[in-house]
Structure formats: C-alpha cells, structure tokens
Amino acid sequence: MFDDGDNVSDVIHPVTALQFVKFQSRLLLLAGEGPYLKVFNYENAQLLNVKRIFESQFIHGIIATDDHGDKDKFSVAKILIWGGRCLRTGELREVTDEEPKLNISFDEECKAEDWILDACFRPRSNLIDVHGFLEECNTVLVSAHNVVLTLYCDKGGIPVIKRITAGPRSMLYSACIAWAAEGKKILVASGTVFGKILFWSFSDSPLAVNAEIPIVSQLYYRLTGHEGSVFGVRISPELSREEFGERKRLLASCSDDRTVRIWDVSDFEDIKVLLDDVPDVEVGVGVPQNTGKKLLSEDRCVATVMGHSSRIWDVRFLASKYIVKVLSFGEDSTAQVWQLDEKPAPRALSSDKHESLQLIHQQTYSYHSGKNIWASAILQREDDSHTICTGGADGRIVSHGICSTEEGTGAAALPRSWTMKDVANQLEEDGTLTVDGGDASVLESKTMRSKHIFDGFEGTWIIKRNIRSALSTYPSGIFNGEATFERRSPTSSDYDEEHLYTEQGTFTADQGLSFTATRQYVYRYQRASDAISAWFVKPEGKSKVDYLFHEVCLDDPSALSNGHDFDGGRVVRANGYHLCVDDHYTPKYTFRLKNSILQDWKLAYQVKGPQKDYIAEASYVRKSDDDNLITAPSSEQAASSIAQAQKNRVRIPNDSEFGKDNFKSYVSLTQDSFMVTTAKGRVLLGSLRASRRDGRVEESCEDAFDIRWEMVGQCKELVSSSITTKFVGSELVLLSGNDGTIFLYDHLAKEIQPIAELGRKAALLYARKSGMENLSIFAACLGCPAGYVFEFPNTTSRCLEKGADSRPSLLALPASFIVTRAAYIGLFDLWIVGSRRGALAFYNASLLVSDTESQPNKVVYNVHGEDAITVIECLPETEGGHILTAGRDGHYAVHDITYSQSGLEKPEVEFQTVHRTTPPFGPNIEGAIFNPPSRCGPQTHELVLWGFRGKNFVVWNASRNVETVDIECGGAHRNWTYTPFKHASNGGIFVWTKASVCYVHTQARASHRFLQCGGHGREIKAMTTLALEADGGERRYIATGSEDTAIRIWSYNREYGSKVRFNCLGTFTEHTTGIQQLRWSDDGRLLFSAAGCEELFAWRVQPVPIIGIGAVCKAVCPKVTEDSDLRIMDFCFEELNQPNGEMVYIINVVYSDSSLRIFHFTSLLPNPQFTLLKTASYTTNCLTQILHLHPAPLDIPTQDYLCTASSDGHIAFWPSSSSSIQITPTNTTPDNDPLRFSYRHPIHQSSVKCMTATRIHSQSSNQHLLLTGGDDGALGITRLVFPPDTGNGETIPTKSLPTCSTLLIPKTHAAAINAVAFLQTLSDPEGARDKETNVFATSGNDQRVKVWGVTCEESVPGTGGVSVEMRGQRWTSVADVSALCSMWGSDVLVGGIGLEYLQVEEGKDGKDGVGG
C-alpha cells in the first residue's frame, strides 16, 4: 500500500528545478525537490502545496506559462515538468475569492525516447491545431541526442510525443531552445560531451507535425574552445547596447574546464548550411569537411573568464536596458555574477584576438552549504532589476536581488562614504561649523607638532640607555650605541610617512658581562590625525611591519605655545601604552624643539609583569656630523618647504580647517543615528535621512539615504584617543579619553557633561540603565588591578555632574585579569566581567561598597580557552539565569547560571556550559542580540551574531542558520559600530572607518532570504533516533551526520495536516572530517559521534531556552596512532551502572586499519575523558561494522561478545568482559591482557557494508538473528545460538562459542546494500509463541527500500527453521542511501543524499507496504 504524500513534505532533498509563476494576486515559486513539486508563496515564503509528480524519477526542469485566466475570477498557468525521460503537463488554477485557493492538476505521466534537456512552450500564435482545436499546452523539447520533439494532448486529453527534427548526431550534456523570427524559427544550442557547442535552427511548422512533413534544419556553428564537457548553454534575447553598436544575439556556455564563455552568434542568418550537407559524424570524433570555415568557429568567442573553484553547472543571462550580466553557478555552491563590458579582457586565458569583450566579476553569493547549486529561477522586475532564486544540494532555496545598474549588485550595494572635508562642507552649508579663534601661526604650530617631531627623527642619533631592574632574574646595565631613522615608502595605505628605526650598540651589565645588541621598530605618521605610532618588526627579518607597539600620544596641545623650557625652545611630552601578554609597557617621551626643529629627546620605559619589573631611560643626541647637523631654517627655506609641501599635495592643517581632523570612535544612538568622536576631540552626530523604496519584499538595490551631520561639542580630554559606549536601553552615551574623565551625553538634550574621574586612561566602559532613573557604570583602566562600578541612584536630571556621588566601588580583579567585556544579570544582581585570557569573574552587586574592594564570588577559567571574551549577553525571558558568551576562539556558548545566597555567608555561583558551537565566520565574533518575537515574523526570540570574516563584516542569524549581511570593509582592525534594527533579524546600520574615510551601510532587509532552509550540504552517512516521553506523549529526535562535517538534531512532526515535518533544532560543527557514525545514550543525555582522522567525540545534549537543543563537546578521544588519515568505521558501547547512579560507557571502536580498540568513558570526573583499555588487531582487512551481543537476558551474567564485520565478507566474534569490569576514577589503566577474536564465519563474497541484530523470540532466549548487507548485493540472515546458561549464575567459559547458520539471499538489491535496520517484532497471528516475525528494512545504491519478515521456529535448528518473506518495497528518492532508522517501531527513515520518511503499513493482502 503506497501513500504518495501529495500534501505532506516528508523529504529533504536537493532542489533540482525552480520556476517563477506570476498570478494576479501573488507571485508563486515552483520548486522540484526529488520527485515532489513544491509551491511557495514567494512574498511570505509560505509552502502552499506539495505534489508528487513522478513515481521514481527526480524533477530536472519546470517551465510555466504566464497567467492567462479571467482576471476577475481566476488565474491559470500551464506547467510542464520533466525529469530524465519522464514528462507531465499540468495546470495551476487559483480561484480569486475572498481567500485565494490554489488547485493543482496533472495529466498522466508520459515518457520520451530519451532524456529531456530543455523545453519551451510555443507562442500562442504557433499553437498546433490538433483535430480542430488549439492545444494550449503543446511544447517543444530537445533530448540528450540532439533530437527535437513536440508534446501535446490529443482530443481525449492523452499526452502525445512526436519527433519533429534532429540536429547533428551527438551526445549532449546541455541544451537550450529559443524563439526567433517572431516565433517562426526555433534556435537550438547544444552542449556536447566532447566540449563543443552546436548552434542550429529549424522552422516551426504545425502542418509538419500533423502531416509529418520533414522539417529542414540548418547548422550555423560548431563552437570550439572549451576543454571539457559543456554543462550549460544559454541563448540570449536580441540585445541592443551602445557597446555593441548594433543588435546582437549572444550565447553563454560553461564547462568542466571551469570557464564561462560568451559567443557572438548574431550573424547566423548569413550562414546557409543544411544538415544534409554536413557529414554524419559524432562530434568529437571527426570534423565535417567542405562546410565553410565558420562551422568550426572558435573565433566567435568574444569573452572568456574563469572564476569558480570547481565545475560550473549552468549559466543564465541577466539582460536589461542598462547592462548585460551573466549568472553562473556550480559545484562550489556559489552563484557568481559577471558584467559584460566592451573593454578588451586581459589575455590570461586566451590570446584570441577576437575576444573584444570581457566579463568583469561583480559579486559572489555563497548562500549554500556543502556542494552543488543545481537550479535557478530569474524574475525581471519592472525597474529592470532581477530577483534570483537558487536551489542546491543542501535543499535550500535562496532568494536575492541584483540591480540593473553598474553600481548596485543587490541589497549589499556600495556604501556611502564621507571624509572629514565632506562633513565640514555640510556643516558650513548648514551654518553650524564653529572655527576656533587665535593666532594663525600658533594654530598652525599646534596642529603640526607631531609632524615636526616625525620629520626631526630622520638621521643618526647617539643613544645611551640606563636599565634598572628590581628583579635579579632580569639584568641591569648600560647600553651605548647609535640609532638611525631611515625614511622609506609607507607599507600601509592608512599611513602617509614611515621611518625604519634601527639601533646597534653594546650592553654592559652591572656584573661586567658585555655583548652586542640590536633592535628595530617602525615609526609611522598619519597626516589626517597628525599622529605618530610605533610598530614591531617581524622577527624573520626584512624589516617587515608586524603589529602595533604603541601610539605616541602628545600631552596638552598648549604645551608648544606656552612657556620656554630652554633657550628659545619648548618641551613637548608624550606617552603611550602596550600590553604584551602579562607585561605592561608604559613609554614616556620628552622632545625638545627649537623653531619647530627637534633638537634632542628622551624615552623612558616602565615595564611591569610577573617576570619583569624594570625602568629603561634613554637619551638621544644628534650625531655631530655635518650631514646630520640640524639648524633652524631661514624664512626663505621655510617658504620653500611650504611650497614644496603644497606641490606634493601635503597641506599644512590648522583648526580652522575642519577637514584635517580624523574619525576615531563610533557608537550607535538610535535606529537611524550614531555618534563619532574625532582625533581633535570633536563629538559629531550622524543622522540618516532615508528615502526608502516601496518596501516590497524582494531583495534588489540599496535603499537611498543621506547623512545629516551635526557637531554637539568638543572636549580637550577626548583629543587623540577616546572610547564610547551606550547605556543599554536608552539614548545616553558615555565617553572617555586619555585622562580618565567620563562624560555623559544625553541625546534628548544634546548635552555633554563630565560625571566621573578614573585617574587614568579607560580601557573599557559598560553602562546600564535600571528602572526609570538609576544609572550604573562599569569601567576598567589600562594596567589597573581593579574594576570600577559607579552607581547614580534617583537621578532626575538628564545630565549628571561630577560630585560626591561619583565615588566608585572597586572590584578586585584576579591576577593577570585584563578586562575585555562586562555585563550585568538583573535576575541575580550580579556583575560579570570577561578577560583577555578567556576567564569570567562574578561579583554580587548588592554587596559592593564605595571605595572598598570586593572579591569575586566565582572565577571560571578557560571559558573560551586562552582567548579573549568579546561578548556577554543575558538570554531574555528565561526561567533560569542563562548568559551567552563569545570569544576570539571563534565559538559562542550558552551557560546556565544558578545563584544561591540563602543561609550562606558567601553566596555561591554555579556555572555550567550547556551549548557551544561555531558560526561560519570568525574568529572575530564581536556582538550579539536576541531579537524579540514579532507579530508578522518569528514567534520566538532569535539569536543574531555579528563579527568579521577576513575583510568582511558579517551578520549571522544563528536561530535560522542563515547569513543576512556581508559587507567588505577591510577587516576587524578598525573603528566601527553596528546597529541592528528592532524587530528585524535581517537589517541594520554599519558604520566604519577605512583609510580616514567614514563609510555607512544601511540595510533594511537581508541581503538574501531563505524560502526553505534545507539540511546537509553533503550526503548523510550516519543517523540515529531517540524516543523521549514529553508532554504526555513520545517525542522523536533524530541526529544526522554528514560528509559536510556537521551534526544536525531534528524533530519530526507527526501531526495530521502539517506541511513541514522535519524541524532542525541545532547544528554542531566541531568535526573536521565527514561523520561516519552516531549513537545516542539510552537516556539521551549523551551523543557519541565518530569521523575520519580518529575523531571520536562525546556530546552533552539538552534543551536550552531560545537556542532549542544545546550541545557541548564534553570530551575528545585522544588519537592512538600517528596516521592522521585513519578512519573510525563504526563503534558501539555498553552502559554500566555505577553505585553512585552515574553511567560508565565501555566504547568499542573499529578502524580502517583492521584494529579494534576499547575505551572507557565517564562523566564523573571534573574533566570527562576517554581512556584506552584494550587494543586488538583483526587481519589485514578493514573492519567495517561492530555490535555488542549479550547472549542471555541482561540480568543474567554470561560471556558477552563483540561481533565485527569486515571487508573480507566475514564476521568475527571477540570475547568481551566489559560487564565484569569495575571501573573507578583511579582504575582506568589499559588492560595488558590481549584481546583476540575467537571465531570467524564467512557470509559475503566481499565487504560487509551494514549489520544489525535482534534477540529471537522472548527476552529469555539465547538466540540472536543477525542481518548483514554486502557489497555483493546479497542479504545475509545468520542465526546465532549461544551456549545455554549454567543455571547457577556462573559465566559460560570463553571457549564456548556461538553456533552460526547463515541463509544468504543473493541479488536482493541490484547494487550494494548499504543500510539495514530492525523495525519491530510481530506476534504470530495464530498465537504460536515460537513463530514471532522480526521485521527489517534494507536499502542500497539501487534506491529501493525493501521490508523483510524473518520468522524463526525455535524448535527447528539451523536455517531450516528460518523463513524469509519480502513484505513490501518501493523506490526512495534518496540517492546513495547510507543509513536507515526505525521510527515509532514500524516506519523507516532513509538517509543519504537527502532525508525521507516512509510509512510501513499493513496492506490489504496482509503484507506490509511502504508509503511515503
């Protein structure tokens, strides 16, 4: 009995065909997924209907007509679906009542003589007159041997297929049909197996179809140039572009050689070669003779490009009135857009002089996982933009937009940019630009003082350094030598000038030891900010810049204009800071300048750390050499210098020139505004002035917007360096600069006021607003061992002033604790502080006292290994306390926090990680938010993460497993801010600085969206199910593991009427190779997974609020061998109860090198781990399967066995003593007693691919039924009879072996049997107790699922008492089946390239049938 499942989606398959259908009321998207047709409402991604089209064939193509129904009553579209040789025509009809109703009907399935590669409907003017009426659904088809067919329905509605004509004999991988000559001629492009393209045509004649009059075909070109099979061809419509100069017809092709080629076939009408005149030879075998040079036409190729990393499956034209673009997609799971340009392309791929155009790469869309994009659909909008949908092997359907202009390439179009000069111009136009007064020469000198110092560095200096160390382990002494500043070209575009600093000399220690020493740094100057910075040089030499040492921050700007510290000169001081692991470096500079010329200078370092505590004071005096002699320039020299600077476009800035300032720190204010501080202490506001589009749902070009700039203040404390942060849930912002003053900005009042003092430079600020008026601030300073908490209760004014209430509470930080993030848990009144070394510290906020240091309640180390914590967020609306953290290790995690303070002198904080995984970007995860439910969107909170992947800023919706924003910005090392839009998981505002320019990108919606999320991107190799009692019923969880290295946890919805049955609850990606096996523990708390490279992981799995299913990798089995390619083929385990109630697992693992290992695993230890107990070797054959067999009921002690299967077709039995092992945390040493197999039994001629077993009859039986599937396509049924129990509770001796009797059924499948599963045990209908029937399911490469009933009569020994019956079979739409699982005891879950649920039902004939 078969259920086609027309109204239920019981499958997750690769999407192999897509097609848009326009109705009056809505836009539909048709998707071919396996043999099923899915109909989506494109606007809201709602699945409207599911229909099974073919019984045993995938859908390969869909075409549809435009709506031609009665606009006031109904909409109708004709559709044609094909796959392989199979075709079906049908109709979509929607009645436009108050509630639109969609009806789908199909004619009977018919089959062509060959595979169909492309099809198109005839124009209405060309409809075939069949028996006196026009058949509207007749189509033209092209087959895999270049034969053109027509399909129509006769008067009785029966589909009819007729051959019309044929092109040159060839074997095709691809074909395309297009209409020309106002619908009277059909153009055909055929891509062959041998790398050629045949371009030919014929005239469409309805009379020829009815009267069977031969149709003459014409061959125009044999296009050569591809070096591999042609997988995709497309014929463009007639194009009229300025760059072409005339109307053009182009042809696009893609190939196994990873190239996309564009061919000019515009003049095909000038070629008159009949196919009868062309020799009948197979393309690739011979070349036609005497047919003119144009037949073999490599010179028709006008553009070639290579961009994909693997094979390209298809190409599509994106033509508009503005520009011509080409879409390509293929095996690398990317879709790429290329723009056709008139400029000649570089000759990297071809030296063909005929390539007059080039394909310029516009965008790469990497929205699919795994391998292969198989399908695409394109919709051209009224504004000439295109909406594209792609479907891949992962089952995803992704929609995104492409603009028709050169500037726009989708929702992620080019951002807007502003320089400080642009900001100044706008402020000047608005009349809000304030210019500081004062003497111009003074202002000029102030703003150029860093430049004067930097220029003065150049040359050679005599250096003397005195090092005084407080630790005996670090030497004290004197260094004498020379230092040289050598000017060189800047090595980074962010800087304008650069010096290479090199010092050489002799260091003499106080103890008398002397040696030569040398070191190098790079000093850089940035003109826009007038700033100097010092950088480390890479240790491998070549003077390459490594990373930032410190910035040279000049003190009070008035230092140069006030006071004379020496005769005719002035002193300028500067400072910096650097943290090197645990060592704090504080450099202090003293420069003496005279007439803006650097005379001499000093540099003192104070270094403190666990192993270092010293001060190094160095003096630099100009070397007394004529070449290095510096004197004050004359007025003529100064004028010449200024003129030369102007000539070099180096303008001397002053405060009246606002444009010479530099953007520094950003912070978000509202959904459409942000704040930025500048290097000169200015505070600016940027407000978006949006001119948005019509708000339709499609993803097209960027939203139009502009920025209105406003200056709200200027603070000298913010000069050079500043940090900003926003109060959570308000429009208040904190700012702080070099001296540690904290300012509060109120956006409503647009006022800035100082509210607190830190006394030193702040490294981090965190602010929260509780209730209506209370403000709390956490601050951390560079090099300070404590954090500061400021509380401002009962605040009624919008802005605060510094006063007595600003005295902070002190949080004592653990040793070497450098703060990187802070947060507050209101549920427990706890402050949480994260460190640079991956630790979290917890403080009770209610116990904090002003001016008093409070110790942490708890410190948790290695939360993110040794990497910095970058995110701490509280989960909203959870019953318990859960927090989310993210770190530089590239992971994010959810932790369960419990806090108990009743009756305890010191409240206890309990911390447990309940979920940990990695998003597909990183390791720079910089922020997170939990978007609240919305009325028209998701019904639960959604977790959204953002950070950087290489040079791109990425926003990732972790709840949907989709990427929503991807912006190229240059990378993480820059100032930036991101504001996600409220109640929208897909959009936000991103502001950043690159090369002293401020960029703003706004995105009101995702760069793409998912109509269907799909599943694994590669074939499923392992699958296991778990049944748990929940909500008064049984819930079934499914774990799947794939070659894409991911593990997914699914739930299955059995409710009647549900259109989507599979729901992915979580995805985990710790493995580095393809998954081989998965097993749940009996209680469902642990999931074990195995893969290649000896990877064996233990996962703790549990429900987590908002996340769904959380998983933490508790332990990783250590590798035993040095062979990194060693693969775990299978494993099984036995659970042993311990006296304390915990479970111990004895895990038996077989490897591809014929070895067997037994491990012990327990979660009792603080750090759960695997311990090797035994090692054994089989033969030279690969072990493929393993089972643990307990001959007697579980409560009877007996000799257990491990049963293994191998690639030699044998099974082997290994005595196992795991049931008698008493393991404690102190008794986990390997057992020296060797493990050997005691018996081998042959079953298959070649490798055993799968194996399962069940006990025969009752639980008291000592017999097992073992089923094996082989590479030989045979099914082995082996009856195992173990020696009976002694009756006195003693274990049977090891030498007593089971008796094996095998019934081998050959050719049960047409190919290898890859999976077998036990389904259920059925009682004998007549009540015989010794005739229970065990039901199994098998499947393999032939895509057939077969259900078997195996009955064993206990009284009849050997195979004589075994009877086998095939109870049902059906084709499965899952290719490369690798796993079968029982669902609810009787149904079957099939895993391979996709996932399918099959129902096993009792048929009318008393036998089971398999339904979908």
Tab-separated table of N, CA, C and O in Angstrom, residues 960-995:
chain	number	residue	atom	x	y	z
A	960	ARG	N	18.223	30.769	12.599
A	960	ARG	CA	17.806	30.263	11.289
A	960	ARG	C	18.964	29.639	10.503
A	960	ARG	O	18.760	29.109	9.415
A	961	ASN	N	20.180	29.765	11.053
A	961	ASN	CA	21.368	29.275	10.336
A	961	ASN	C	21.529	29.944	8.980
A	961	ASN	O	21.817	29.284	7.977
A	962	VAL	N	21.350	31.261	8.941
A	962	VAL	CA	21.467	31.983	7.677
A	962	VAL	C	22.300	33.239	7.889
A	962	VAL	O	22.290	33.849	8.958
A	963	GLU	N	23.026	33.611	6.864
A	963	GLU	CA	23.791	34.849	6.855
A	963	GLU	C	22.927	35.942	6.259
A	963	GLU	O	22.342	35.776	5.189
A	964	THR	N	22.841	37.093	6.946
A	964	THR	CA	21.940	38.140	6.489
A	964	THR	C	22.650	39.386	5.981
A	964	THR	O	22.083	40.146	5.208
A	965	VAL	N	23.881	39.623	6.421
A	965	VAL	CA	24.625	40.803	5.981
A	965	VAL	C	26.055	40.372	5.703
A	965	VAL	O	26.650	39.608	6.471
A	966	ASP	N	26.619	40.879	4.628
A	966	ASP	CA	28.012	40.594	4.267
A	966	ASP	C	28.565	41.833	3.563
A	966	ASP	O	28.162	42.147	2.447
A	967	ILE	N	29.471	42.560	4.240
A	967	ILE	CA	29.968	43.834	3.726
A	967	ILE	C	31.492	43.809	3.742
A	967	ILE	O	32.099	43.522	4.776
A	968	GLU	N	32.101	44.123	2.639
A	968	GLU	CA	33.551	44.227	2.599
A	968	GLU	C	33.965	45.572	3.187
A	968	GLU	O	33.593	46.630	2.682
A	969	CYS	N	34.725	45.528	4.288
A	969	CYS	CA	35.104	46.756	4.990
A	969	CYS	C	36.594	46.839	5.248
A	969	CYS	O	37.075	47.871	5.743
A	970	GLY	N	37.342	45.786	4.975
A	970	GLY	CA	38.777	45.810	5.216
A	970	GLY	C	39.231	44.974	6.383
A	970	GLY	O	40.425	44.753	6.563
A	971	GLY	N	38.292	44.488	7.220
A	971	GLY	CA	38.682	43.631	8.336
A	971	GLY	C	38.352	44.229	9.680
A	971	GLY	O	37.784	45.326	9.797
A	972	ALA	N	38.737	43.507	10.744
A	972	ALA	CA	38.312	43.839	12.099
A	972	ALA	C	39.115	44.972	12.721
A	972	ALA	O	38.642	45.613	13.657
A	973	HIS	N	40.316	45.235	12.248
A	973	HIS	CA	41.204	46.176	12.917
A	973	HIS	C	40.922	47.603	12.458
A	973	HIS	O	41.688	48.213	11.716
A	974	ARG	N	39.814	48.138	12.940
A	974	ARG	CA	39.386	49.493	12.594
A	974	ARG	C	38.296	49.894	13.583
A	974	ARG	O	37.766	49.075	14.328
A	975	ASN	N	37.942	51.164	13.586
A	975	ASN	CA	36.838	51.652	14.409
A	975	ASN	C	35.526	51.433	13.660
A	975	ASN	O	35.432	51.719	12.463
A	976	TRP	N	34.505	50.955	14.373
A	976	TRP	CA	33.242	50.652	13.718
A	976	TRP	C	32.137	50.565	14.760
A	976	TRP	O	32.391	50.479	15.967
A	977	THR	N	30.905	50.563	14.299
A	977	THR	CA	29.746	50.263	15.138
A	977	THR	C	28.655	49.677	14.265
A	977	THR	O	28.578	49.963	13.066
A	978	TYR	N	27.827	48.844	14.882
A	978	TYR	CA	26.713	48.219	14.154
A	978	TYR	C	25.453	48.352	14.986
A	978	TYR	O	25.460	48.088	16.193
A	979	THR	N	24.363	48.753	14.344
A	979	THR	CA	23.059	48.879	14.996
A	979	THR	C	22.056	47.975	14.303
A	979	THR	O	21.659	48.258	13.165
A	980	PRO	N	21.650	46.873	14.926
A	980	PRO	CA	20.594	46.051	14.313
A	980	PRO	C	19.245	46.730	14.460
A	980	PRO	O	18.967	47.375	15.477
A	981	PHE	N	18.412	46.602	13.443
A	981	PHE	CA	17.080	47.192	13.501
A	981	PHE	C	16.199	46.405	14.467
A	981	PHE	O	16.323	45.189	14.590
A	982	LYS	N	15.311	47.097	15.144
A	982	LYS	CA	14.384	46.455	16.068
A	982	LYS	C	13.401	45.567	15.315
A	982	LYS	O	12.948	45.908	14.231
A	983	HIS	N	13.072	44.438	15.938
A	983	HIS	CA	12.065	43.506	15.396
A	983	HIS	C	12.389	43.092	13.973
A	983	HIS	O	11.501	42.816	13.178
A	984	ALA	N	13.666	43.075	13.623
A	984	ALA	CA	14.063	42.615	12.291
A	984	ALA	C	15.386	41.895	12.413
A	984	ALA	O	16.373	42.476	12.815
A	985	SER	N	15.385	40.621	12.079
A	985	SER	CA	16.606	39.830	12.214
A	985	SER	C	17.546	40.032	11.045
A	985	SER	O	18.595	39.409	11.001
A	986	ASN	N	17.190	40.902	10.125
A	986	ASN	CA	17.898	40.883	8.852
A	986	ASN	C	18.553	42.188	8.461
A	986	ASN	O	19.164	42.250	7.408
A	987	GLY	N	18.416	43.239	9.220
A	987	GLY	CA	18.927	44.518	8.765
A	987	GLY	C	19.558	45.320	9.881
A	987	GLY	O	19.438	45.005	11.062
A	988	GLY	N	20.235	46.404	9.484
A	988	GLY	CA	20.858	47.271	10.452
A	988	GLY	C	21.713	48.316	9.760
A	988	GLY	O	21.722	48.443	8.536
A	989	ILE	N	22.442	49.091	10.583
A	989	ILE	CA	23.332	50.136	10.089
A	989	ILE	C	24.746	49.799	10.539
A	989	ILE	O	24.987	49.571	11.714
A	990	PHE	N	25.666	49.791	9.599
A	990	PHE	CA	27.065	49.507	9.881
A	990	PHE	C	27.872	50.734	9.484
A	990	PHE	O	27.777	51.218	8.350
A	991	VAL	N	28.664	51.250	10.433
A	991	VAL	CA	29.486	52.436	10.217
A	991	VAL	C	30.930	52.057	10.536
A	991	VAL	O	31.194	51.436	11.573
A	992	TRP	N	31.871	52.448	9.667
A	992	TRP	CA	33.258	52.097	9.927
A	992	TRP	C	34.204	53.093	9.259
A	992	TRP	O	33.791	53.874	8.404
A	993	THR	N	35.457	53.039	9.675
A	993	THR	CA	36.496	53.885	9.105
A	993	THR	C	37.463	53.036	8.313
A	993	THR	O	37.890	51.975	8.762
A	994	LYS	N	37.802	53.524	7.136
A	994	LYS	CA	38.816	52.875	6.315
A	994	LYS	C	39.592	53.958	5.597
A	994	LYS	O	39.016	54.763	4.868
A	995	ALA	N	40.909	53.987	5.842
A	995	ALA	CA	41.787	54.989	5.221
A	995	ALA	C	41.272	56.399	5.477
A	995	ALA	O	41.169	57.222	4.559
